[in-house]
């Protein structure tokens, strides 16, 4: 059974996002059980220069000292994972260096918020003639400081023109964010509202239009 530092970072992220009440336990510096006081081995919890609130320490004789740590600063949360340090002090120091570096040289960038209209596209055979495309969650990117102007946005739609019916929340494409040649993130583009099939006259006009334009 093997786990990488990346695996532990993914698990830590899901813990923070999905189980906030349980995650709050990891910032406790001590607890008493059965009359015995136990101290948290995460030394960074005592570091006044960092806002560390977790996560987990560990030690394996074959590997060494391990630490997954997380801190929040200025609305940005970072996770640092170290596997294989030679001492408790070194694992804390290395994780502190990683977190400090991240907060100094990176920043959050939110180009679009949840349910903000990003694109509006034509709809045929529908009770409405267009549909708004949105992202179902805030687009949260972590980027090198000062690099916002270099971010490129690409759209990949399932169709050039959509045909009713369309369900609310139906995925209609993907929006992609790139920094230089690197893909930072991809988010689904979904329908803000449902578009029902149009009535007889509406559909007839669309069919006539398609016939004469050759788009059918």
Short mmCIF file of C-alpha atoms in Angstrom, two decimals:
data_model
loop_
_atom_site.label_atom_id
_atom_site.label_comp_id
_atom_site.label_asym_id
_atom_site.label_seq_id
_atom_site.Cartn_x
_atom_site.Cartn_y
_atom_site.Cartn_z
CA UNK A 1 0.00 0.00 0.00
CA UNK A 2 1.78 3.14 -1.24
CA UNK A 3 0.74 6.79 -1.07
CA UNK A 4 2.45 9.79 -2.64
CA UNK A 5 2.64 13.35 -1.36
CA UNK A 6 0.18 14.27 -4.13
CA UNK A 7 -2.26 11.62 -2.88
CA UNK A 8 -2.10 13.08 0.61
CA UNK A 9 -2.64 16.59 -0.75
CA UNK A 10 -5.78 15.45 -2.59
CA UNK A 11 -7.12 13.72 0.52
CA UNK A 12 -6.36 16.79 2.61
CA UNK A 13 -8.21 19.03 0.18
CA UNK A 14 -11.32 16.85 0.24
CA UNK A 15 -11.20 16.76 4.05
CA UNK A 16 -11.10 20.56 4.21
CA UNK A 17 -13.87 21.06 1.64
CA UNK A 18 -16.21 18.20 2.49
CA UNK A 19 -15.84 17.80 6.26
CA UNK A 20 -15.25 21.26 7.77
CA UNK A 21 -16.55 20.28 11.21
CA UNK A 22 -14.23 17.29 11.41
CA UNK A 23 -11.35 19.33 10.00
CA UNK A 24 -11.67 21.82 12.86
CA UNK A 25 -10.41 19.11 15.21
CA UNK A 26 -6.96 19.16 13.60
CA UNK A 27 -6.13 22.64 14.90
CA UNK A 28 -6.52 21.55 18.52
CA UNK A 29 -3.13 21.69 20.21
CA UNK A 30 -4.05 19.21 22.93
CA UNK A 31 -6.85 17.03 24.21
CA UNK A 32 -7.41 14.85 27.24
CA UNK A 33 -8.62 11.28 26.94
CA UNK A 34 -9.04 8.85 29.80
CA UNK A 35 -7.31 11.29 32.11
CA UNK A 36 -4.23 11.54 29.90
CA UNK A 37 -3.34 14.80 28.15
CA UNK A 38 -2.18 14.30 24.56
CA UNK A 39 -0.37 16.99 22.56
CA UNK A 40 -0.65 17.58 18.82
CA UNK A 41 2.68 16.75 17.16
CA UNK A 42 2.19 19.35 14.44
CA UNK A 43 4.70 21.98 15.58
CA UNK A 44 3.40 24.54 13.12
CA UNK A 45 0.28 25.01 15.23
CA UNK A 46 2.48 26.86 17.72
CA UNK A 47 4.13 29.05 15.07
CA UNK A 48 2.75 32.58 15.50
CA UNK A 49 4.02 33.64 12.07
CA UNK A 50 1.77 31.13 10.29
CA UNK A 51 -1.98 30.59 10.42
CA UNK A 52 -1.66 26.79 10.32
CA UNK A 53 -4.78 24.85 11.34
CA UNK A 54 -3.88 21.26 10.47
CA UNK A 55 -3.48 18.61 9.34
CA UNK A 56 -1.71 15.33 10.13
CA UNK A 57 1.68 14.09 11.26
CA UNK A 58 3.08 10.60 10.85
CA UNK A 59 6.21 8.49 11.08
CA UNK A 60 7.28 5.26 9.43
CA UNK A 61 10.60 3.63 10.19
CA UNK A 62 11.12 2.82 6.49
CA UNK A 63 10.31 6.37 5.34
CA UNK A 64 10.85 8.90 8.10
CA UNK A 65 8.80 11.79 9.43
CA UNK A 66 5.80 12.98 7.43
CA UNK A 67 3.53 16.00 7.62
CA UNK A 68 0.50 17.35 5.78
CA UNK A 69 -0.01 20.97 6.82
CA UNK A 70 -2.48 23.63 5.76
CA UNK A 71 -2.75 27.36 6.38
CA UNK A 72 -4.99 30.22 5.26
CA UNK A 73 -3.85 33.77 4.62
CA UNK A 74 -5.64 36.63 2.91
CA UNK A 75 -8.46 34.36 1.79
CA UNK A 76 -6.08 31.87 0.16
CA UNK A 77 -5.57 28.37 1.55
CA UNK A 78 -2.48 26.27 0.81
CA UNK A 79 -1.61 22.67 1.57
CA UNK A 80 1.98 21.46 2.00
CA UNK A 81 2.92 17.78 2.19
CA UNK A 82 6.32 16.41 3.11
CA UNK A 83 7.25 12.74 3.22
CA UNK A 84 10.55 11.38 4.47
CA UNK A 85 12.08 14.04 6.73
CA UNK A 86 14.79 12.95 9.16
CA UNK A 87 13.23 14.58 12.22
CA UNK A 88 10.08 16.24 13.54
CA UNK A 89 11.81 19.63 13.41
CA UNK A 90 12.86 19.22 9.79
CA UNK A 91 9.40 18.18 8.60
CA UNK A 92 7.92 21.28 10.24
CA UNK A 93 10.62 23.55 8.83
CA UNK A 94 10.29 22.23 5.28
CA UNK A 95 6.50 22.56 5.31
CA UNK A 96 6.78 26.09 6.66
CA UNK A 97 9.15 26.98 3.83
CA UNK A 98 6.71 25.61 1.24
CA UNK A 99 3.75 27.49 2.71
CA UNK A 100 5.74 30.71 3.00
CA UNK A 101 6.86 30.42 -0.61
CA UNK A 102 3.31 29.79 -1.80
CA UNK A 103 1.82 32.77 0.01
CA UNK A 104 4.61 35.04 -1.20
CA UNK A 105 4.64 34.14 -4.88
CA UNK A 106 1.05 33.04 -5.66
CA UNK A 107 -2.39 34.60 -5.46
CA UNK A 108 -6.06 33.69 -5.90
CA UNK A 109 -7.84 34.73 -9.09
CA UNK A 110 -11.60 34.37 -9.57
CA UNK A 111 -12.50 35.44 -13.14
CA UNK A 112 -16.08 34.12 -12.92
CA UNK A 113 -18.44 33.48 -10.05
CA UNK A 114 -21.12 30.83 -9.73
CA UNK A 115 -24.14 31.33 -12.04
CA UNK A 116 -22.67 34.41 -13.74
CA UNK A 117 -23.57 34.42 -17.44
CA UNK A 118 -20.44 33.71 -19.47
CA UNK A 119 -21.94 33.08 -22.91
CA UNK A 120 -25.36 33.33 -24.54
CA UNK A 121 -26.05 30.97 -27.42
CA UNK A 122 -28.84 30.52 -29.94
CA UNK A 123 -31.47 27.83 -29.39
CA UNK A 124 -33.64 26.40 -32.16
CA UNK A 125 -37.01 24.70 -31.84
CA UNK A 126 -37.44 26.25 -28.41
CA UNK A 127 -39.91 28.38 -26.50
CA UNK A 128 -36.99 30.80 -26.11
CA UNK A 129 -34.44 31.64 -28.77
CA UNK A 130 -31.33 31.63 -26.56
CA UNK A 131 -29.79 30.05 -23.49
CA UNK A 132 -27.32 31.50 -20.98
CA UNK A 133 -24.27 29.41 -20.15
CA UNK A 134 -22.86 29.61 -16.62
CA UNK A 135 -20.37 27.82 -14.40
CA UNK A 136 -21.96 25.83 -11.54
CA UNK A 137 -19.33 27.01 -9.04
CA UNK A 138 -16.90 29.86 -8.57
CA UNK A 139 -13.88 29.62 -10.87
CA UNK A 140 -11.04 29.71 -8.34
CA UNK A 141 -7.53 29.70 -9.78
CA UNK A 142 -4.21 29.92 -7.99
CA UNK A 143 -1.72 31.71 -10.20
CA UNK A 144 1.75 33.27 -9.95
CA UNK A 145 1.44 36.84 -8.71
CA UNK A 146 1.05 39.35 -11.51
CA UNK A 147 0.19 36.81 -14.22
CA UNK A 148 -3.52 37.57 -14.71
CA UNK A 149 -2.99 39.26 -18.08
CA UNK A 150 -1.33 36.11 -19.46
CA UNK A 151 -4.31 33.87 -18.79
CA UNK A 152 -6.13 32.69 -21.92
CA UNK A 153 -9.74 31.46 -21.90
CA UNK A 154 -11.02 28.89 -24.40
CA UNK A 155 -14.55 27.57 -24.88
CA UNK A 156 -15.52 24.18 -26.26
CA UNK A 157 -19.26 23.89 -26.88
CA UNK A 158 -21.09 20.65 -27.56
CA UNK A 159 -22.89 22.33 -30.48
CA UNK A 160 -22.56 25.62 -32.35
CA UNK A 161 -26.33 26.10 -32.05
CA UNK A 162 -28.39 24.21 -29.48
CA UNK A 163 -31.75 22.54 -30.00
CA UNK A 164 -34.54 22.47 -27.43
CA UNK A 165 -35.43 20.95 -25.08
CA UNK A 166 -32.58 21.90 -22.75
CA UNK A 167 -32.68 21.06 -19.04
CA UNK A 168 -31.62 23.51 -16.36
CA UNK A 169 -28.06 22.66 -15.37
CA UNK A 170 -27.48 20.57 -18.50
CA UNK A 171 -23.81 20.55 -19.48
CA UNK A 172 -23.41 22.27 -22.83
CA UNK A 173 -19.65 22.69 -23.02
CA UNK A 174 -16.40 23.36 -21.19
CA UNK A 175 -14.45 26.50 -20.36
CA UNK A 176 -10.67 26.12 -20.12
CA UNK A 177 -8.11 28.42 -18.51
CA UNK A 178 -4.48 28.41 -19.66
CA UNK A 179 -1.39 30.18 -18.43
CA UNK A 180 1.09 30.19 -21.29
CA UNK A 181 1.02 26.54 -22.45
CA UNK A 182 -0.23 25.04 -19.19
CA UNK A 183 -3.88 24.15 -18.55
CA UNK A 184 -4.78 25.58 -15.14
CA UNK A 185 -8.35 24.32 -14.89
CA UNK A 186 -11.45 23.26 -16.76
CA UNK A 187 -15.04 23.87 -15.68
CA UNK A 188 -18.34 22.71 -17.20
CA UNK A 189 -20.59 25.25 -18.88
CA UNK A 190 -24.20 24.57 -17.96
CA UNK A 191 -27.61 25.99 -18.86
CA UNK A 192 -28.79 28.65 -16.44
CA UNK A 193 -32.45 27.90 -17.16
CA UNK A 194 -34.43 25.20 -18.89
CA UNK A 195 -35.58 25.84 -22.46
CA UNK A 196 -38.74 23.95 -23.38
CA UNK A 197 -39.67 22.90 -26.89
CA UNK A 198 -41.43 25.64 -28.79
CA UNK A 199 -44.99 25.53 -30.03
CA UNK A 200 -46.05 24.50 -33.52
CA UNK A 201 -45.63 27.97 -35.08
CA UNK A 202 -42.25 28.57 -33.46
CA UNK A 203 -40.90 25.23 -34.61
CA UNK A 204 -42.35 25.76 -38.09
CA UNK A 205 -40.52 29.07 -38.48
CA UNK A 206 -37.28 27.43 -37.36
CA UNK A 207 -37.72 24.63 -39.89
CA UNK A 208 -38.36 27.15 -42.68
CA UNK A 209 -35.26 29.10 -41.64
CA UNK A 210 -33.14 25.97 -41.59
CA UNK A 211 -34.44 24.91 -44.99
CA UNK A 212 -33.50 28.17 -46.69
CA UNK A 213 -30.18 28.64 -44.91
CA UNK A 214 -29.07 25.07 -45.49
CA UNK A 215 -28.19 24.62 -41.81
CA UNK A 216 -30.59 21.75 -41.25
#
